[in-house]
Amino acid sequence: MSTSTVEEKKKDAPLGGRFIGATSNYIDERTSLSGFIKELGRKVFPDHWSFMLGEVALWSFVVVLLSGTFLTFFFQASMVETYYTGQYPLMRGIPMSAALESTLRISFDVRGGLLVRQIHHWAALLFVAGVGIHMLRVFFTGAFRKPRELNWVIGFVLFILAMAEGFTGYSLPDDLLSGNGLRIIDGMIKGIPLIGTWTSFLLFGGEFPGTEIVGRLYTLHILLLPAILIALLGVHLMLMVINKHTQFAGPGRTNDNVVGYPMMPVYMSKMGGFFFIVFGAIVAISSFFSINAVWHYGPYDPSPVSAGTQPDWYIGFADGALRLVPPHLESVFWDRTWSWNILIPLAVIGIFILLVMFYPFIEAWITGDKREHHIAERPRNAATRTAIGAAGVTFYAVLWAGASSDLMATHFWLTMEGVIHALQFLLIVGPILAYFVTKRICLALQRKDREIALHGYESGRIVRLPGGEYIEVHQPVDEYERWKLIAHENYAPLVVRPNERGRISWHENLRASISRWFFEDRLTPVTNAMLDAGHHDEVADAQHIAEGKAAEIAAQDEKKH
Amino acid sequence: MAHDDGSLDDGRSFVPSTGLAVVVPDAPTAPALPPHRERVTDKDPAKMRSAVRTVYTWFYLSVAGSIWAIAAYMLFPIEDGRWSSISENNMFIGIGSAFALLAIGIGAIHWSKAVMSDVEYVEHRHPTRGKDATRELAIEAFSDANEDSGFGRRTMIRNSLFAALIAFPLPGIVLFRGLAPHGVDPVELLEHTMWKEGMRLVKDPTGTPIRAADVTIGSAVHVIPEALTELSHHDGYLDEKAKAIVLVMRLRPEDLIQAPDKVDWSYDGIVAYSKVCTHVGCPVALYEQHTHHLLCPCHQSQFDVKDHAKVIFGPAARPLPQLPITVDADGYLVARSDFQEPVGPSFWERH
Amino acid sequence: MATQKHRATKSAKAPRTGRRSPWAAAALIGIGLLVTGGAYAGAMAATAAAGPAETSVATSLTTEDGKKLFQANCATCHGMDLQGTENGPNLIGVGAMSVDFQVGTGRMPLQAQGPQAPSKPVQFTDAQITAMADWVQSVSPGPGMPEERYLDGQGDAGRGAELFRINCAMCHNVGGAGGALTEGKYAPALEGVLPQHIYAAMATGPQNMPVFNEMYLTPEDKRDIISALMWSYDNGTPGGYTLGGIGPVSEGLFIWIFGIGGLVAVSVWITAKSN
């Protein structure tokens, strides 16, 4: 080290000042933090609004954690009988569990307690909704393809964990509504063959409702489930960092790059800002809208029940599945009871969940495409996948609607029997209809895109050519717009060929049939020749019109002079 | 650099299959990034200053919001017993905090959009698959470790290790049997309720006994067994109640369809049915006095009280169990016996 | 060049002779709506004002008046002597309380056959209702009007809320928001219902509502239940708007439409290019 370098160093102050410099140095010498900053500090993220939906879920989860932590300082997860002696007259003196009593105390006797309780519950609803809509975005843009299949599975498990968190959470106050929800879960568990009765017995620590369940749900809700959730969330985000985010096709964007803004400062600011907006929105909603008024429901007792008993929205599809089952579905074989009215909805939901969870692998098997995919597809360009997604969403939505069948009857002046029969019908017919309509719409949109890419937009200007014909002038799109319209994968159905033994295996045949279903209806891939031909037409038309106009103007000028 | 067909150089020889993807000859290629378009704040320093002012104004407003929220905490107490003071406290603390949070968010986003540089960067994606050399080294690491330990070769060590690792958590799992009491058979518990011969039907929750004459046509009376009122919560009051709740209704005797062996289960048109739905256990208590339909609000199962509470709609599969009743010497309604079948949702061992 | 420019400005400022303004269509529709809406509203107000009979009549009517009112408005379906017809049940033993409930909530006279009689604008004055009730009571005695003190709402609201939850909430919802029954019937929402009508409904069991007689729910019990309802409606609920008071369904719809919808809009704003 020469003296000259030391003097130079003294002249140039460190970035951010001497204190910041010294602190950074101290930390780096102990943690290698500079490596981390170098890798990730200016990491580029692509920009599209649909990429922020996962953040809705992430930031809602942070809000849930913060508000939940506050509540744990006041909530008593015990079913020991006590009496409420606080502010609310209608509950005063009523015997209830310590869980409900502490919830009422938080709501009425702690300043800001009701606000935090409402923040916690609204944020939980938003969390699961955020996960759902994020999942839909990932599905419809094909962002679950290699190398992100595992992340899809992790994400789906997160969805299930979020639902479990919500369910265990709203059952904690031990009020009439959530208590009846537990009763329903208990009834479902009891209907499971072989292990049902004993599982219910172990879960509730004896008969229903027992005195253990709230404490056990509390352990799940604040310890086990959040721990697993946070761990998986960490893996989910790490995989996203390693794989980098997908991006939509566009100018300068290829499968091997990411185009966007750097983490510091732009994305830090956008993501951080979005966190505050999500948080602020939740607090604003909680200031003006009441949620889960447990004081109306009162303590759980097996005798009373409220009209309009529904679970929180994300459990609705399961409740709806139970409601849509036709009557009398139970049989007794060999002295054992088979509750088909429980097993069928469980099986249907289970199969649905498995199909969704393993869809990336199914599609990968069909296409056999083992390349990495980092370009997010526009839904219209994967018509069959989008149609399948629409069918799945319809199926889920009909089950979800089933949960409010009685409310639909009262609000729309219908009979509940009519509503339920209609939903039973829609459960089968709806997804099929949605599939066909969506697929046709996607293909039509593809054709429209092709039309615009090759021939431009219809500008609305009608021009009469010298020969007498009328044409509508098409406005060509610029090369950036055109690229977005034509940049997509093209797949064709599998043509089976016999293997070296001269045979075609059954699974190759199956794969061929499914690939035909997937890719039979498609457009011819765009080539440069097609683009040139289209461009040529446009240019010819435009030139023609320009020439004609120039001639007209020249003629007018001549007349004038 | 990776290529669009997926093949990778940069030390990776693997070429992934394109599967059913159509490889298009003469395919169009992506145009380059368009030239950077300047924003109004880049071109006009006055606009930039205005944008900067907006950003820090939002941040300062946020501070004001936070101060308001703290002030609201103090200005809107809730200990005075007035119901509306809780509403006000909730709303004003909430408004202050919400505004404070939203203001930071809006300020930060306006900063990122209008003030921060919006030049787009391009970052190269490294293929996810490790370089061939790296993978070789990884394989070598495992291979060396295998050599050193003899893990692959010494199958006895390996297999016995697996057995031990599978076995050691099992005692921990067995501990969870303690979640439920020992020496108690859940099936036994489910098959019996508190009802016994001669036990009075009393009003839920007060415990007043009920005379047959008190139950008029069209009544729906919620009853529990008399002995239940003596149980406290930690003695299993709710557990017993969950099986013993009963709904008593009175119909005209001529309207009642009764199987010959159940004729003496009712008394002069008064019938008692278990209130626990045979679907999944909600209280089925919506009685329509003219149609004699009994509706469960949870999943809309309907039972016909005229005809043994059989299922006429909805997902339930079994009729509601009937409690055999009669009157005692003083005219109070009493049970003849316990239910003749388990009440509530079906379970595997039922029957 | 000059001619081009001239042409451009000429077309921009050409006088709009005989051409409609783009606002013409909107204005015409707006005027049309205002006129028809105003006419309808006026007609409604007129009929509403004309509704119940002359207010100049003396406030107390006799039982004989009640009989005349009954036979003019009710006998077609219920028979001249309460014996009933194929269009309506007999009213033997229903008592004054039933008449006060049915007519006082506007359910009677029934407008059309349907799953059940909905409450609708009351067609008679209080004096007329009392007269009809007295007459019905005189012909065939039944439950009479309860004592005032049971309607004062000063009972034990906590106890009343518990009784409400056990006996009433399964149909009417814990907050009295109403609920569905079979085949298009429903238990109506209870907000705004007068204490005397709540009492009467419990005691007489209108249509498919069960009868809660005095032995099962004593007048004191009924007073407590009414007090609980009155307290809830007078004091509202803290925490903000209840979104209908029907619980998770409206909360879920709200968070999807306004929560997710709003945040998607915010995302679009965040990622939109600044101008």
mmCIF file of N, CA and C in Angstrom, chain C residues 133-174:
data_model
loop_
_atom_site.group_PDB
_atom_site.id
_atom_site.type_symbol
_atom_site.label_atom_id
_atom_site.label_comp_id
_atom_site.label_asym_id
_atom_site.label_seq_id
_atom_site.Cartn_x
_atom_site.Cartn_y
_atom_site.Cartn_z
ATOM 1 N N ALA C 133 -109.916 -5.825 13.898
ATOM 2 C CA ALA C 133 -109.424 -6.789 14.876
ATOM 3 C C ALA C 133 -110.476 -7.026 15.956
ATOM 4 N N ASP C 134 -111.107 -5.934 16.418
ATOM 5 C CA ASP C 134 -112.138 -6.087 17.452
ATOM 6 C C ASP C 134 -113.280 -6.949 16.963
ATOM 7 N N TRP C 135 -113.673 -6.729 15.710
ATOM 8 C CA TRP C 135 -114.789 -7.491 15.193
ATOM 9 C C TRP C 135 -114.463 -8.968 15.109
ATOM 10 N N VAL C 136 -113.276 -9.263 14.559
ATOM 11 C CA VAL C 136 -112.856 -10.662 14.443
ATOM 12 C C VAL C 136 -112.798 -11.308 15.827
ATOM 13 N N GLN C 137 -112.258 -10.550 16.778
ATOM 14 C CA GLN C 137 -112.160 -11.063 18.138
ATOM 15 C C GLN C 137 -113.540 -11.338 18.713
ATOM 16 N N SER C 138 -114.488 -10.479 18.363
ATOM 17 C CA SER C 138 -115.830 -10.644 18.927
ATOM 18 C C SER C 138 -116.528 -11.852 18.326
ATOM 19 N N VAL C 139 -116.278 -12.112 17.075
ATOM 20 C CA VAL C 139 -116.945 -13.244 16.422
ATOM 21 C C VAL C 139 -116.344 -14.560 16.896
ATOM 22 N N SER C 140 -115.011 -14.608 16.954
ATOM 23 C CA SER C 140 -114.338 -15.866 17.310
ATOM 24 C C SER C 140 -113.114 -15.522 18.130
ATOM 25 N N PRO C 141 -113.224 -15.579 19.456
ATOM 26 C CA PRO C 141 -112.142 -15.088 20.312
ATOM 27 C C PRO C 141 -110.837 -15.858 20.102
ATOM 28 N N GLY C 142 -109.740 -15.143 20.209
ATOM 29 C CA GLY C 142 -108.410 -15.722 20.086
ATOM 30 C C GLY C 142 -107.441 -14.847 20.847
ATOM 31 N N PRO C 143 -106.150 -14.940 20.544
ATOM 32 C CA PRO C 143 -105.166 -14.119 21.269
ATOM 33 C C PRO C 143 -105.451 -12.635 21.091
ATOM 34 N N GLY C 144 -105.525 -11.933 22.203
ATOM 35 C CA GLY C 144 -105.749 -10.487 22.139
ATOM 36 C C GLY C 144 -104.417 -9.756 22.142
ATOM 37 N N MET C 145 -104.479 -8.428 22.034
ATOM 38 C CA MET C 145 -103.263 -7.621 21.995
ATOM 39 C C MET C 145 -102.524 -7.722 23.331
ATOM 40 N N PRO C 146 -101.218 -7.750 23.298
ATOM 41 C CA PRO C 146 -100.463 -7.879 24.556
ATOM 42 C C PRO C 146 -100.469 -6.566 25.333
ATOM 43 N N GLU C 147 -100.116 -6.676 26.612
ATOM 44 C CA GLU C 147 -100.012 -5.454 27.417
ATOM 45 C C GLU C 147 -98.846 -4.612 26.932
ATOM 46 N N GLU C 148 -99.003 -3.310 27.082
ATOM 47 C CA GLU C 148 -97.984 -2.371 26.605
ATOM 48 C C GLU C 148 -96.607 -2.657 27.173
ATOM 49 N N ARG C 149 -96.565 -3.072 28.429
ATOM 50 C CA ARG C 149 -95.251 -3.176 29.068
ATOM 51 C C ARG C 149 -94.391 -4.281 28.445
ATOM 52 N N TYR C 150 -95.046 -5.233 27.765
ATOM 53 C CA TYR C 150 -94.241 -6.270 27.118
ATOM 54 C C TYR C 150 -93.627 -5.781 25.813
ATOM 55 N N LEU C 151 -94.071 -4.586 25.384
ATOM 56 C CA LEU C 151 -93.553 -4.048 24.132
ATOM 57 C C LEU C 151 -92.582 -2.890 24.362
ATOM 58 N N ASP C 152 -92.209 -2.643 25.629
ATOM 59 C CA ASP C 152 -91.447 -1.424 25.899
ATOM 60 C C ASP C 152 -89.953 -1.555 25.598
ATOM 61 N N GLY C 153 -89.480 -2.746 25.308
ATOM 62 C CA GLY C 153 -88.067 -2.894 24.978
ATOM 63 C C GLY C 153 -87.135 -2.693 26.148
ATOM 64 N N GLN C 154 -87.638 -2.792 27.368
ATOM 65 C CA GLN C 154 -86.809 -2.571 28.549
ATOM 66 C C GLN C 154 -86.499 -3.868 29.278
ATOM 67 N N GLY C 155 -86.673 -4.970 28.589
ATOM 68 C CA GLY C 155 -86.408 -6.251 29.240
ATOM 69 C C GLY C 155 -84.913 -6.560 29.282
ATOM 70 N N ASP C 156 -84.612 -7.807 29.651
ATOM 71 C CA ASP C 156 -83.218 -8.244 29.750
ATOM 72 C C ASP C 156 -82.732 -8.625 28.347
ATOM 73 N N ALA C 157 -82.017 -7.695 27.724
ATOM 74 C CA ALA C 157 -81.638 -7.907 26.325
ATOM 75 C C ALA C 157 -80.665 -9.072 26.168
ATOM 76 N N GLY C 158 -79.800 -9.272 27.155
ATOM 77 C CA GLY C 158 -78.840 -10.373 27.046
ATOM 78 C C GLY C 158 -79.553 -11.714 27.038
ATOM 79 N N ARG C 159 -80.505 -11.848 27.937
ATOM 80 C CA ARG C 159 -81.277 -13.090 28.013
ATOM 81 C C ARG C 159 -82.106 -13.248 26.747
ATOM 82 N N GLY C 160 -82.668 -12.104 26.295
ATOM 83 C CA GLY C 160 -83.475 -12.127 25.080
ATOM 84 C C GLY C 160 -82.665 -12.545 23.871
ATOM 85 N N ALA C 161 -81.418 -12.064 23.806
ATOM 86 C CA ALA C 161 -80.571 -12.445 22.680
ATOM 87 C C ALA C 161 -80.323 -13.945 22.686
ATOM 88 N N GLU C 162 -80.137 -14.520 23.878
ATOM 89 C CA GLU C 162 -79.905 -15.962 23.950
ATOM 90 C C GLU C 162 -81.150 -16.731 23.492
ATOM 91 N N LEU C 163 -82.340 -16.285 23.952
ATOM 92 C CA LEU C 163 -83.568 -16.947 23.513
ATOM 93 C C LEU C 163 -83.749 -16.796 22.014
ATOM 94 N N PHE C 164 -83.379 -15.602 21.494
ATOM 95 C CA PHE C 164 -83.507 -15.365 20.062
ATOM 96 C C PHE C 164 -82.615 -16.335 19.289
ATOM 97 N N ARG C 165 -81.395 -16.508 19.779
ATOM 98 C CA ARG C 165 -80.475 -17.392 19.064
ATOM 99 C C ARG C 165 -81.004 -18.817 19.027
ATOM 100 N N ILE C 166 -81.610 -19.281 20.119
ATOM 101 C CA ILE C 166 -82.070 -20.675 20.150
ATOM 102 C C ILE C 166 -83.340 -20.859 19.353
ATOM 103 N N ASN C 167 -84.272 -19.912 19.429
ATOM 104 C CA ASN C 167 -85.598 -20.116 18.848
ATOM 105 C C ASN C 167 -85.828 -19.450 17.507
ATOM 106 N N CYS C 168 -85.087 -18.407 17.213
ATOM 107 C CA CYS C 168 -85.436 -17.580 16.057
ATOM 108 C C CYS C 168 -84.333 -17.484 15.012
ATOM 109 N N ALA C 169 -83.074 -17.577 15.471
ATOM 110 C CA ALA C 169 -81.964 -17.261 14.550
ATOM 111 C C ALA C 169 -81.863 -18.233 13.394
ATOM 112 N N MET C 170 -82.316 -19.458 13.580
ATOM 113 C CA MET C 170 -82.156 -20.436 12.497
ATOM 114 C C MET C 170 -82.955 -20.066 11.267
ATOM 115 N N CYS C 171 -84.024 -19.298 11.444
ATOM 116 C CA CYS C 171 -84.794 -18.835 10.295
ATOM 117 C C CYS C 171 -84.492 -17.383 9.962
ATOM 118 N N HIS C 172 -84.389 -16.555 11.028
ATOM 119 C CA HIS C 172 -84.286 -15.110 10.814
ATOM 120 C C HIS C 172 -82.861 -14.598 10.829
ATOM 121 N N ASN C 173 -81.877 -15.467 11.081
ATOM 122 C CA ASN C 173 -80.464 -15.061 11.140
ATOM 123 C C ASN C 173 -80.164 -14.364 12.466
ATOM 124 N N VAL C 174 -78.963 -14.561 13.010
ATOM 125 C CA VAL C 174 -78.634 -14.038 14.343
ATOM 126 C C VAL C 174 -78.844 -12.538 14.445
#
